[in-house]
Amino acid sequence: MARIDDLRKIAARLRIHSLRMTTTAGSGHPTTCLSAADLAACLFFSEMRWNTKDPDDPAGDEFVLSKGHAAPLLWAVYAESGIIPLESLLGLRKITSDLEGHPTPRMKWVKAATGSLGQGLSVGVGMALAQRLDKSPARTFVLMGDGECAEGQVWEAANAAAFWKLRNLRAVVDVNRLGQSDPTMHQHDLPALARKFRAFGWEAIVVDGHKIDRILAALKEAGKAGKPTAILARTIKGKGVSFIEDRNGWHGKPLKADELARALEEIGCLPDIDSRRFVRGPKPYPKPKTAGSFDFPRTAYQEKTATRLAYGNALLSLGKVNPSVVAIDGDVKNSTYADKFFEAFPGRSFQSFIAEQNMVGVGMGLAAKDYVPFMATFAAFLTRAHDQVRMAAYSFSNIKLCGSHVGVSIGEDGPSQMGLEDLAMFRPIPGAVVLYPSDAISSEACVAAMASHRGLAYIRTTRPATPILYPAAETFPIGGSKVLRKAEGDAVTVIAAGITVHEALKAQEELKKGGLGVRVIDAYSIAPLDGEAICREVRETGGRAVVVEDHYAAGGLGEAVAQALAGRGVLKHLCVRELPRSGKPDELLDRYGLSAAHIVRAVKELAAG
Amino acid sequence: MARIDDLRKIAARLRIHSLRMTTTAGSGHPTTCLSAADLAACLFFSEMRWNTKDPDDPAGDEFVLSKGHAAPLLWAVYAESGIIPLESLLGLRKITSDLEGHPTPRMKWVKAATGSLGQGLSVGVGMALAQRLDKSPARTFVLMGDGECAEGQVWEAANAAAFWKLRNLRAVVDVNRLGQSDPTMHQHDLPALARKFRAFGWEAIVVDGHKIDRILAALKEAGKAGKPTAILARTIKGKGVSFIEDRNGWHGKPLKADELARALEEIGCLPDIDSRRFVRGPKPYPKPKTAGSFDFPRTAYQEKTATRLAYGNALLSLGKVNPSVVAIDGDVKNSTYADKFFEAFPGRSFQSFIAEQNMVGVGMGLAAKDYVPFMATFAAFLTRAHDQVRMAAYSFSNIKLCGSHVGVSIGEDGPSQMGLEDLAMFRPIPGAVVLYPSDAISSEACVAAMASHRGLAYIRTTRPATPILYPAAETFPIGGSKVLRKAEGDAVTVIAAGITVHEALKAQEELKKGGLGVRVIDAYSIAPLDGEAICREVRETGGRAVVVEDHYAAGGLGEAVAQALAGRGVLKHLCVRELPRSGKPDELLDRYGLSAAHIVRAVKELAAG
């Protein structure tokens, strides 16, 4: 067991490393490392039980550095723990080093990228849930800043942790009073912060964040009330270096060489202590097996069925064959049809209420602990979690998202409920899979494909029921497409997805009567796009293509095809080009230029042209 | 003055209208209208002072229906107030009617579109701030649901309202216990909600939301404590119709014809009362003049300057000539350089701390009251407010956003801080202006252009200093572009923006030495794109184009150009195609394929055919 004096020495080493690293890098946030150094020493070298040989040890306590700009402190901890060599610390922020400016899982003890503030607590909630599902004795610690407590997501996460009674979750808030450009709202009024956490159902303990004995006592006390616990630690930004302590204007600023020399003089020389001796390993604990299949029996749909309903059915089937699949809802599960999973598997289903940011963050936490979380809401409301999805990508997170109610085809509810920018939100993410089925058969197949794919995947589902186009055994590999109509001499290729596939087929029928052959492609895999097949079909139809999609003009299927063609074909793009309004689905498809009649016109113009 | 009995009658009329409207429409949310009907009657026909002839009367109290799915209730209020004919109510949700499924400002008494929950309180905060700036006696009322209190943005807004001491702001929460698919977290535990509001610095009053006298008393009490006030009203979802009262499963479901008949029997016939008599007009109040210019003196930059610094200088200059310009920060103003405005105009500057959702919502509220809000943060963190930006578009809101620190060129801070998807986020919005200056001169000009443009506008700024390319008097109209290098016989057109313009110019220099002529376009107006000019230049260079941008592949300049060319040119696209890492700006530009060397290679490949 570390004594107070040992931890004080370790904290001094963490401070010295943080200062040297940032000065060598010429950028970074030393003052925020100094305020949290005593907290980090107490956590990693006394309170936590973790395995420096195996980041995935299920018995190990989890840690999330929500205040990601304190990355140098975390790297210093890893060096002191023996995970990385001390010398490697001076590689901070170099292109050759995994010690990045903000943590990413390129360093494998990091389970979720941080650096967009206010997200870590949700991730911690997900990890703590996973530990409970695993019946693990381990706990989750989240080190937060006071500034980031202004983010609403923190309170979404606080709500969720209290609702789910996560007594294995501890937030440690480094209340250093100063944000980036201004003092924080509450500065050193710690009781104000405590009142908030308590009102949100947490135990809150206020301590001096530079008094080792007080910190240790608070950590011992945490969880005893049977609630998630926030330890609110009063700290000094820049603690230990008099000329930067508690001063505004020192955020994100490394010390110059001469300043560093003065600072090191104040802190004293590197204390001679082997920190590794104080790392406490976890007690062995057998994790329950959760291996499961991604292959579930398919439904032989015959009747018109909404792709969102097929999503719900598929998720239920998947849940039956795979115990690692879990679901999170934003209180719309009767619309997305995730309710089928919720009813069948209440123990693996989590109601995040109307809090999409937290929903995605919790998913990231569950995914980091090897669960496969499916999260669904209206596609329009997934924009609420754009930043969280962005950070999930940097976390290499295996999360699965479903956005329902896309496009003007939802009808009367009006524009606020229409997902018209979701493809533009998901397509930019390198490596993200984006699927957009047109019927119930392909919807089920897409759920199977996204489940077995390791990485971020998104499925776009439609509100109205659509006819069945495919036989039940059809496969829909990621990156594929389907040529639905094809004949010698076709004049134009129409590329569609989702609801517009059905409009394209109607247009094809009508044009065929007039003697004009049209090729119809179902581009169900929006990303990766089956660019090769699409280019080939377009080439075979004289380089003439029409893309029709229930999405805004930018960032969707039309631009994906334009990019794939890269000039090897003439393109007409039918899409939503103005802010839409309420109306009946068919009226809106027609008004905004997506109906069969518009496709017919576009094809004729291209063929004539 | 309305008596209790009058208000009871008006509430009954509102209930009857709401039921009839939704049954006629065949969709909508009658039960949520019934729970709030007594609250609405008390607000609009007793407490509020507002002008049914002029929605922009500066003396009128403002109202935001944050629970937008209660739109029928709001339309019913407007009909009862004499703003729209009673008969028009049955047009609800029809394509021919402005009475949409969720409120939009197509109906001009609506100042902000709602329907994505949890956003209204931020808008109300902005309106209340505007009223304070106007020295108006008017107040702002926000009608919220209990379900939406799970959204973190509500607590960001609550924070802001308390921090700014907005005693003229009242939130009325219709606590009807039931969300869409589940009971809410706190159900009818109103003290739990009250604790939260109080912990966030509000006065909270708990009332029975169906007792007219209690509601009126609470409304009278509100504001007296000198704080923003939340009236937490215990209500019954479906109140007044026994067979739908307080029942899960009735969210968003209209009554069938026979059910409506039974419901109307229970409520009784339409009470005979002329509600218009009870609307209380505001006391006349002279609004201070705030007319200002958008034309400010430009800086004659000579030295390398970051476009973000030029943004800050321009905002300061704009503030001097236009008193309606205001600024909101997310605690990064020393990075975005909005701090210059904050120092010069503290009375028009608002620190929203690290709460981007609230920042944008507050901007919407200020814009609705004729201020011109500029909001800046790192472009990456604007993804946090994607849903709010989306709703601002549906609100036809005149807000101005700046995203700084875009692309890998920010360098060492790493991927979480890099804006690489912002163009894909803003381009889809119909009508949104997206500008991306390459030097300080164009940055200033873009600020002037976006300020004078009425509507949503976004400017993308770069972290490192870039050389000056233009004379100080150059103009940069929205929708324009600049041909920076051009000669007879150019083989390829390189289209760039921001930092890559400088790489393109270096590449042009080098290729020129080798005898290969390259045209260079600065596409500073990303949306609308100067498609015509770009297509013309590409045609003149043999239909060969290279696009280079510090952004992910999808949704940015490359796809905008691909869409504009629509097949009339062969395109090579240099952009960020993988998840980047920390490093020096120049190293990263090179590693991810955006440097002059990569442009040289791409041009040579294209020219070689």
Short mmCIF file of N, CA, C and O in Angstrom, two decimals, chain B residues 171-246:
data_model
loop_
_atom_site.label_atom_id
_atom_site.label_comp_id
_atom_site.label_asym_id
_atom_site.label_seq_id
_atom_site.Cartn_x
_atom_site.Cartn_y
_atom_site.Cartn_z
N ALA B 171 -40.09 29.34 -17.43
CA ALA B 171 -40.34 28.04 -18.05
C ALA B 171 -41.58 27.45 -17.39
O ALA B 171 -41.68 27.46 -16.16
N VAL B 172 -42.51 27.00 -18.19
CA VAL B 172 -43.68 26.31 -17.66
C VAL B 172 -43.57 24.87 -18.13
O VAL B 172 -43.58 24.60 -19.33
N VAL B 173 -43.40 23.95 -17.19
CA VAL B 173 -43.18 22.56 -17.57
C VAL B 173 -44.46 21.76 -17.35
O VAL B 173 -44.99 21.69 -16.23
N ASP B 174 -44.95 21.21 -18.44
CA ASP B 174 -46.16 20.39 -18.45
C ASP B 174 -45.76 18.97 -18.06
O ASP B 174 -45.43 18.15 -18.91
N VAL B 175 -45.79 18.70 -16.77
CA VAL B 175 -45.29 17.41 -16.27
C VAL B 175 -46.42 16.38 -16.34
O VAL B 175 -47.13 16.14 -15.36
N ASN B 176 -46.56 15.79 -17.52
CA ASN B 176 -47.68 14.85 -17.71
C ASN B 176 -47.28 13.39 -17.52
O ASN B 176 -48.04 12.48 -17.85
N ARG B 177 -46.07 13.17 -17.05
CA ARG B 177 -45.64 11.86 -16.58
C ARG B 177 -45.27 10.85 -17.66
O ARG B 177 -44.54 9.90 -17.40
N LEU B 178 -45.77 11.05 -18.87
CA LEU B 178 -45.57 10.02 -19.89
C LEU B 178 -44.78 10.57 -21.07
O LEU B 178 -45.11 11.63 -21.62
N GLY B 179 -43.75 9.84 -21.46
CA GLY B 179 -43.01 10.19 -22.67
C GLY B 179 -43.67 9.56 -23.88
O GLY B 179 -44.87 9.29 -23.87
N GLN B 180 -42.86 9.31 -24.91
CA GLN B 180 -43.44 8.68 -26.09
C GLN B 180 -43.66 7.19 -25.89
O GLN B 180 -44.73 6.68 -26.15
N SER B 181 -42.63 6.52 -25.42
CA SER B 181 -42.73 5.05 -25.36
C SER B 181 -42.70 4.52 -23.93
O SER B 181 -42.95 3.35 -23.70
N ASP B 182 -42.40 5.38 -22.99
CA ASP B 182 -42.24 4.97 -21.60
C ASP B 182 -42.66 6.12 -20.69
O ASP B 182 -42.66 7.27 -21.11
N PRO B 183 -42.94 5.81 -19.42
CA PRO B 183 -43.06 6.91 -18.45
C PRO B 183 -41.73 7.66 -18.39
O PRO B 183 -40.67 7.08 -18.65
N THR B 184 -41.77 8.94 -18.06
CA THR B 184 -40.53 9.71 -17.94
C THR B 184 -39.74 9.24 -16.72
O THR B 184 -40.26 8.51 -15.87
N MET B 185 -38.51 9.72 -16.63
CA MET B 185 -37.65 9.28 -15.53
C MET B 185 -38.26 9.60 -14.17
O MET B 185 -38.29 8.76 -13.27
N HIS B 186 -38.77 10.81 -14.01
CA HIS B 186 -39.29 11.22 -12.70
C HIS B 186 -40.80 11.07 -12.56
O HIS B 186 -41.34 11.32 -11.47
N GLN B 187 -41.48 10.73 -13.64
CA GLN B 187 -42.93 10.61 -13.62
C GLN B 187 -43.57 11.80 -12.88
O GLN B 187 -43.31 12.93 -13.24
N HIS B 188 -44.37 11.53 -11.86
CA HIS B 188 -45.00 12.65 -11.16
C HIS B 188 -44.24 13.07 -9.89
O HIS B 188 -44.82 13.70 -8.99
N ASP B 189 -42.96 12.74 -9.85
CA ASP B 189 -42.14 13.20 -8.72
C ASP B 189 -41.69 14.64 -9.03
O ASP B 189 -40.55 14.89 -9.42
N LEU B 190 -42.60 15.58 -8.84
CA LEU B 190 -42.28 16.97 -9.19
C LEU B 190 -41.20 17.57 -8.30
O LEU B 190 -40.40 18.37 -8.78
N PRO B 191 -41.14 17.19 -7.03
CA PRO B 191 -40.03 17.72 -6.22
C PRO B 191 -38.66 17.37 -6.79
O PRO B 191 -37.72 18.14 -6.66
N ALA B 192 -38.55 16.21 -7.45
CA ALA B 192 -37.26 15.84 -8.05
C ALA B 192 -36.87 16.84 -9.13
O ALA B 192 -35.72 17.28 -9.22
N LEU B 193 -37.85 17.20 -9.95
CA LEU B 193 -37.58 18.21 -10.99
C LEU B 193 -37.28 19.57 -10.37
O LEU B 193 -36.40 20.31 -10.84
N ALA B 194 -38.02 19.90 -9.33
CA ALA B 194 -37.82 21.20 -8.65
C ALA B 194 -36.40 21.29 -8.08
O ALA B 194 -35.75 22.32 -8.18
N ARG B 195 -35.94 20.18 -7.50
CA ARG B 195 -34.57 20.18 -6.97
C ARG B 195 -33.56 20.48 -8.05
O ARG B 195 -32.58 21.20 -7.83
N LYS B 196 -33.77 19.92 -9.22
CA LYS B 196 -32.84 20.17 -10.32
C LYS B 196 -32.82 21.65 -10.71
O LYS B 196 -31.77 22.26 -10.82
N PHE B 197 -33.99 22.20 -10.94
CA PHE B 197 -34.04 23.62 -11.33
C PHE B 197 -33.42 24.51 -10.24
O PHE B 197 -32.68 25.45 -10.52
N ARG B 198 -33.74 24.20 -8.99
CA ARG B 198 -33.18 25.02 -7.90
C ARG B 198 -31.67 24.89 -7.84
O ARG B 198 -30.96 25.87 -7.64
N ALA B 199 -31.17 23.66 -8.04
CA ALA B 199 -29.71 23.48 -8.02
C ALA B 199 -29.05 24.23 -9.17
O ALA B 199 -27.89 24.61 -9.08
N PHE B 200 -29.80 24.45 -10.22
CA PHE B 200 -29.27 25.21 -11.35
C PHE B 200 -29.57 26.71 -11.22
O PHE B 200 -29.46 27.46 -12.18
N GLY B 201 -29.97 27.12 -10.04
CA GLY B 201 -30.09 28.57 -9.78
C GLY B 201 -31.42 29.19 -10.10
O GLY B 201 -31.53 30.41 -10.19
N TRP B 202 -32.44 28.36 -10.29
CA TRP B 202 -33.76 28.88 -10.62
C TRP B 202 -34.67 28.89 -9.40
O TRP B 202 -34.49 28.11 -8.46
N GLU B 203 -35.69 29.74 -9.47
CA GLU B 203 -36.84 29.62 -8.60
C GLU B 203 -37.73 28.53 -9.20
O GLU B 203 -37.90 28.48 -10.41
N ALA B 204 -38.25 27.63 -8.36
CA ALA B 204 -39.13 26.58 -8.89
C ALA B 204 -40.41 26.56 -8.09
O ALA B 204 -40.39 26.60 -6.85
N ILE B 205 -41.54 26.53 -8.79
CA ILE B 205 -42.85 26.50 -8.14
C ILE B 205 -43.60 25.27 -8.65
O ILE B 205 -43.73 25.10 -9.86
N VAL B 206 -44.07 24.45 -7.74
CA VAL B 206 -44.82 23.25 -8.13
C VAL B 206 -46.31 23.54 -8.00
O VAL B 206 -46.76 24.06 -6.98
N VAL B 207 -47.06 23.26 -9.06
CA VAL B 207 -48.51 23.49 -9.01
C VAL B 207 -49.28 22.34 -9.65
O VAL B 207 -48.71 21.52 -10.37
N ASP B 208 -50.56 22.32 -9.38
CA ASP B 208 -51.47 21.43 -10.11
C ASP B 208 -51.80 22.12 -11.43
O ASP B 208 -52.40 23.20 -11.44
N GLY B 209 -51.39 21.51 -12.52
CA GLY B 209 -51.52 22.14 -13.84
C GLY B 209 -52.91 22.10 -14.42
O GLY B 209 -53.09 22.49 -15.59
N HIS B 210 -53.88 21.64 -13.64
CA HIS B 210 -55.26 21.70 -14.11
C HIS B 210 -56.10 22.60 -13.21
O HIS B 210 -57.31 22.68 -13.39
N LYS B 211 -55.49 23.22 -12.23
CA LYS B 211 -56.23 24.15 -11.35
C LYS B 211 -55.89 25.57 -11.79
O LYS B 211 -54.81 26.10 -11.49
N ILE B 212 -56.85 26.20 -12.44
CA ILE B 212 -56.62 27.52 -13.04
C ILE B 212 -56.11 28.52 -11.99
O ILE B 212 -55.15 29.27 -12.25
N ASP B 213 -56.73 28.53 -10.82
CA ASP B 213 -56.33 29.52 -9.81
C ASP B 213 -54.89 29.33 -9.36
O ASP B 213 -54.14 30.28 -9.16
N ARG B 214 -54.47 28.05 -9.25
CA ARG B 214 -53.09 27.78 -8.83
C ARG B 214 -52.10 28.19 -9.92
O ARG B 214 -51.04 28.71 -9.62
N ILE B 215 -52.48 27.93 -11.15
CA ILE B 215 -51.58 28.30 -12.26
C ILE B 215 -51.41 29.82 -12.29
O ILE B 215 -50.29 30.34 -12.38
N LEU B 216 -52.52 30.52 -12.17
CA LEU B 216 -52.46 31.99 -12.22
C LEU B 216 -51.63 32.54 -11.06
O LEU B 216 -50.82 33.47 -11.24
N ALA B 217 -51.80 31.94 -9.90
CA ALA B 217 -51.03 32.41 -8.74
C ALA B 217 -49.53 32.18 -8.95
O ALA B 217 -48.70 33.04 -8.64
N ALA B 218 -49.20 31.02 -9.52
CA ALA B 218 -47.78 30.73 -9.76
C ALA B 218 -47.21 31.71 -10.78
O ALA B 218 -46.07 32.20 -10.64
N LEU B 219 -47.99 32.00 -11.81
CA LEU B 219 -47.51 32.94 -12.83
C LEU B 219 -47.29 34.33 -12.22
O LEU B 219 -46.36 35.05 -12.59
N LYS B 220 -48.15 34.71 -11.29
CA LYS B 220 -47.99 35.99 -10.60
C LYS B 220 -46.72 36.02 -9.75
O LYS B 220 -46.04 37.02 -9.64
N GLU B 221 -46.43 34.89 -9.15
CA GLU B 221 -45.29 34.79 -8.25
C GLU B 221 -43.95 34.81 -9.00
O GLU B 221 -42.92 35.26 -8.48
N ALA B 222 -44.02 34.32 -10.24
CA ALA B 222 -42.79 34.12 -11.02
C ALA B 222 -42.02 35.41 -11.20
O ALA B 222 -42.59 36.46 -11.44
N GLY B 223 -40.71 35.31 -11.05
CA GLY B 223 -39.84 36.46 -11.28
C GLY B 223 -39.61 37.29 -10.04
O GLY B 223 -38.68 38.09 -9.97
N LYS B 224 -40.47 37.12 -9.03
CA LYS B 224 -40.36 37.96 -7.83
C LYS B 224 -39.08 37.71 -7.05
O LYS B 224 -38.58 38.60 -6.37
N ALA B 225 -38.54 36.50 -7.19
CA ALA B 225 -37.30 36.19 -6.48
C ALA B 225 -36.07 36.71 -7.22
O ALA B 225 -34.94 36.48 -6.80
N GLY B 226 -36.32 37.41 -8.33
CA GLY B 226 -35.19 37.96 -9.07
C GLY B 226 -34.42 36.93 -9.87
O GLY B 226 -33.27 37.16 -10.27
N LYS B 227 -35.04 35.80 -10.08
CA LYS B 227 -34.38 34.70 -10.81
C LYS B 227 -35.30 34.24 -11.94
O LYS B 227 -36.49 34.50 -11.92
N PRO B 228 -34.73 33.50 -12.88
CA PRO B 228 -35.63 32.80 -13.81
C PRO B 228 -36.47 31.81 -13.02
O PRO B 228 -36.00 31.26 -12.02
N THR B 229 -37.69 31.62 -13.48
CA THR B 229 -38.62 30.80 -12.70
C THR B 229 -39.16 29.63 -13.52
O THR B 229 -39.57 29.82 -14.67
N ALA B 230 -39.13 28.47 -12.91
CA ALA B 230 -39.76 27.29 -13.53
C ALA B 230 -41.04 26.99 -12.80
O ALA B 230 -41.03 26.80 -11.58
N ILE B 231 -42.13 26.95 -13.54
CA ILE B 231 -43.40 26.52 -12.96
C ILE B 231 -43.59 25.07 -13.36
O ILE B 231 -43.74 24.76 -14.55
N LEU B 232 -43.53 24.20 -12.39
CA LEU B 232 -43.63 22.77 -12.66
C LEU B 232 -45.06 22.35 -12.40
O LEU B 232 -45.52 22.34 -11.26
N ALA B 233 -45.75 22.05 -13.49
CA ALA B 233 -47.19 21.82 -13.40
C ALA B 233 -47.49 20.33 -13.51
O ALA B 233 -47.19 19.71 -14.53
N ARG B 234 -48.08 19.80 -12.46
CA ARG B 234 -48.49 18.40 -12.48
C ARG B 234 -49.73 18.28 -13.34
O ARG B 234 -50.78 18.86 -13.04
N THR B 235 -49.63 17.53 -14.42
CA THR B 235 -50.77 17.40 -15.34
C THR B 235 -51.02 15.94 -15.68
O THR B 235 -50.23 15.06 -15.35
N ILE B 236 -52.15 15.73 -16.34
CA ILE B 236 -52.54 14.39 -16.77
C ILE B 236 -52.54 14.39 -18.30
O ILE B 236 -53.24 15.20 -18.92
N LYS B 237 -51.75 13.50 -18.88
CA LYS B 237 -51.75 13.39 -20.35
C LYS B 237 -53.13 12.91 -20.77
O LYS B 237 -53.66 11.94 -20.21
N GLY B 238 -53.74 13.60 -21.73
CA GLY B 238 -55.08 13.24 -22.17
C GLY B 238 -56.18 13.80 -21.29
O GLY B 238 -57.35 13.40 -21.42
N LYS B 239 -55.83 14.75 -20.41
CA LYS B 239 -56.79 15.28 -19.42
C LYS B 239 -58.13 15.71 -20.05
O LYS B 239 -58.15 16.47 -21.02
N GLY B 240 -59.18 15.20 -19.46
CA GLY B 240 -60.52 15.58 -19.90
C GLY B 240 -61.25 14.47 -20.64
O GLY B 240 -62.45 14.53 -20.83
N VAL B 241 -60.49 13.47 -21.09
CA VAL B 241 -61.09 12.35 -21.82
C VAL B 241 -60.71 11.06 -21.09
O VAL B 241 -59.58 10.59 -21.18
N SER B 242 -61.67 10.51 -20.35
CA SER B 242 -61.35 9.46 -19.38
C SER B 242 -60.58 8.28 -19.96
O SER B 242 -59.65 7.78 -19.34
N PHE B 243 -60.96 7.88 -21.18
CA PHE B 243 -60.36 6.63 -21.68
C PHE B 243 -58.96 6.80 -22.27
O PHE B 243 -58.35 5.82 -22.72
N ILE B 244 -58.46 8.03 -22.31
CA ILE B 244 -57.06 8.19 -22.72
C ILE B 244 -56.22 8.85 -21.62
O ILE B 244 -55.01 8.97 -21.75
N GLU B 245 -56.86 9.24 -20.52
CA GLU B 245 -56.15 9.93 -19.46
C GLU B 245 -55.06 9.06 -18.84
O GLU B 245 -55.33 7.92 -18.42
N ASP B 246 -53.84 9.61 -18.79
CA ASP B 246 -52.73 8.99 -18.04
C ASP B 246 -52.41 7.57 -18.50
O ASP B 246 -51.92 6.77 -17.73
#
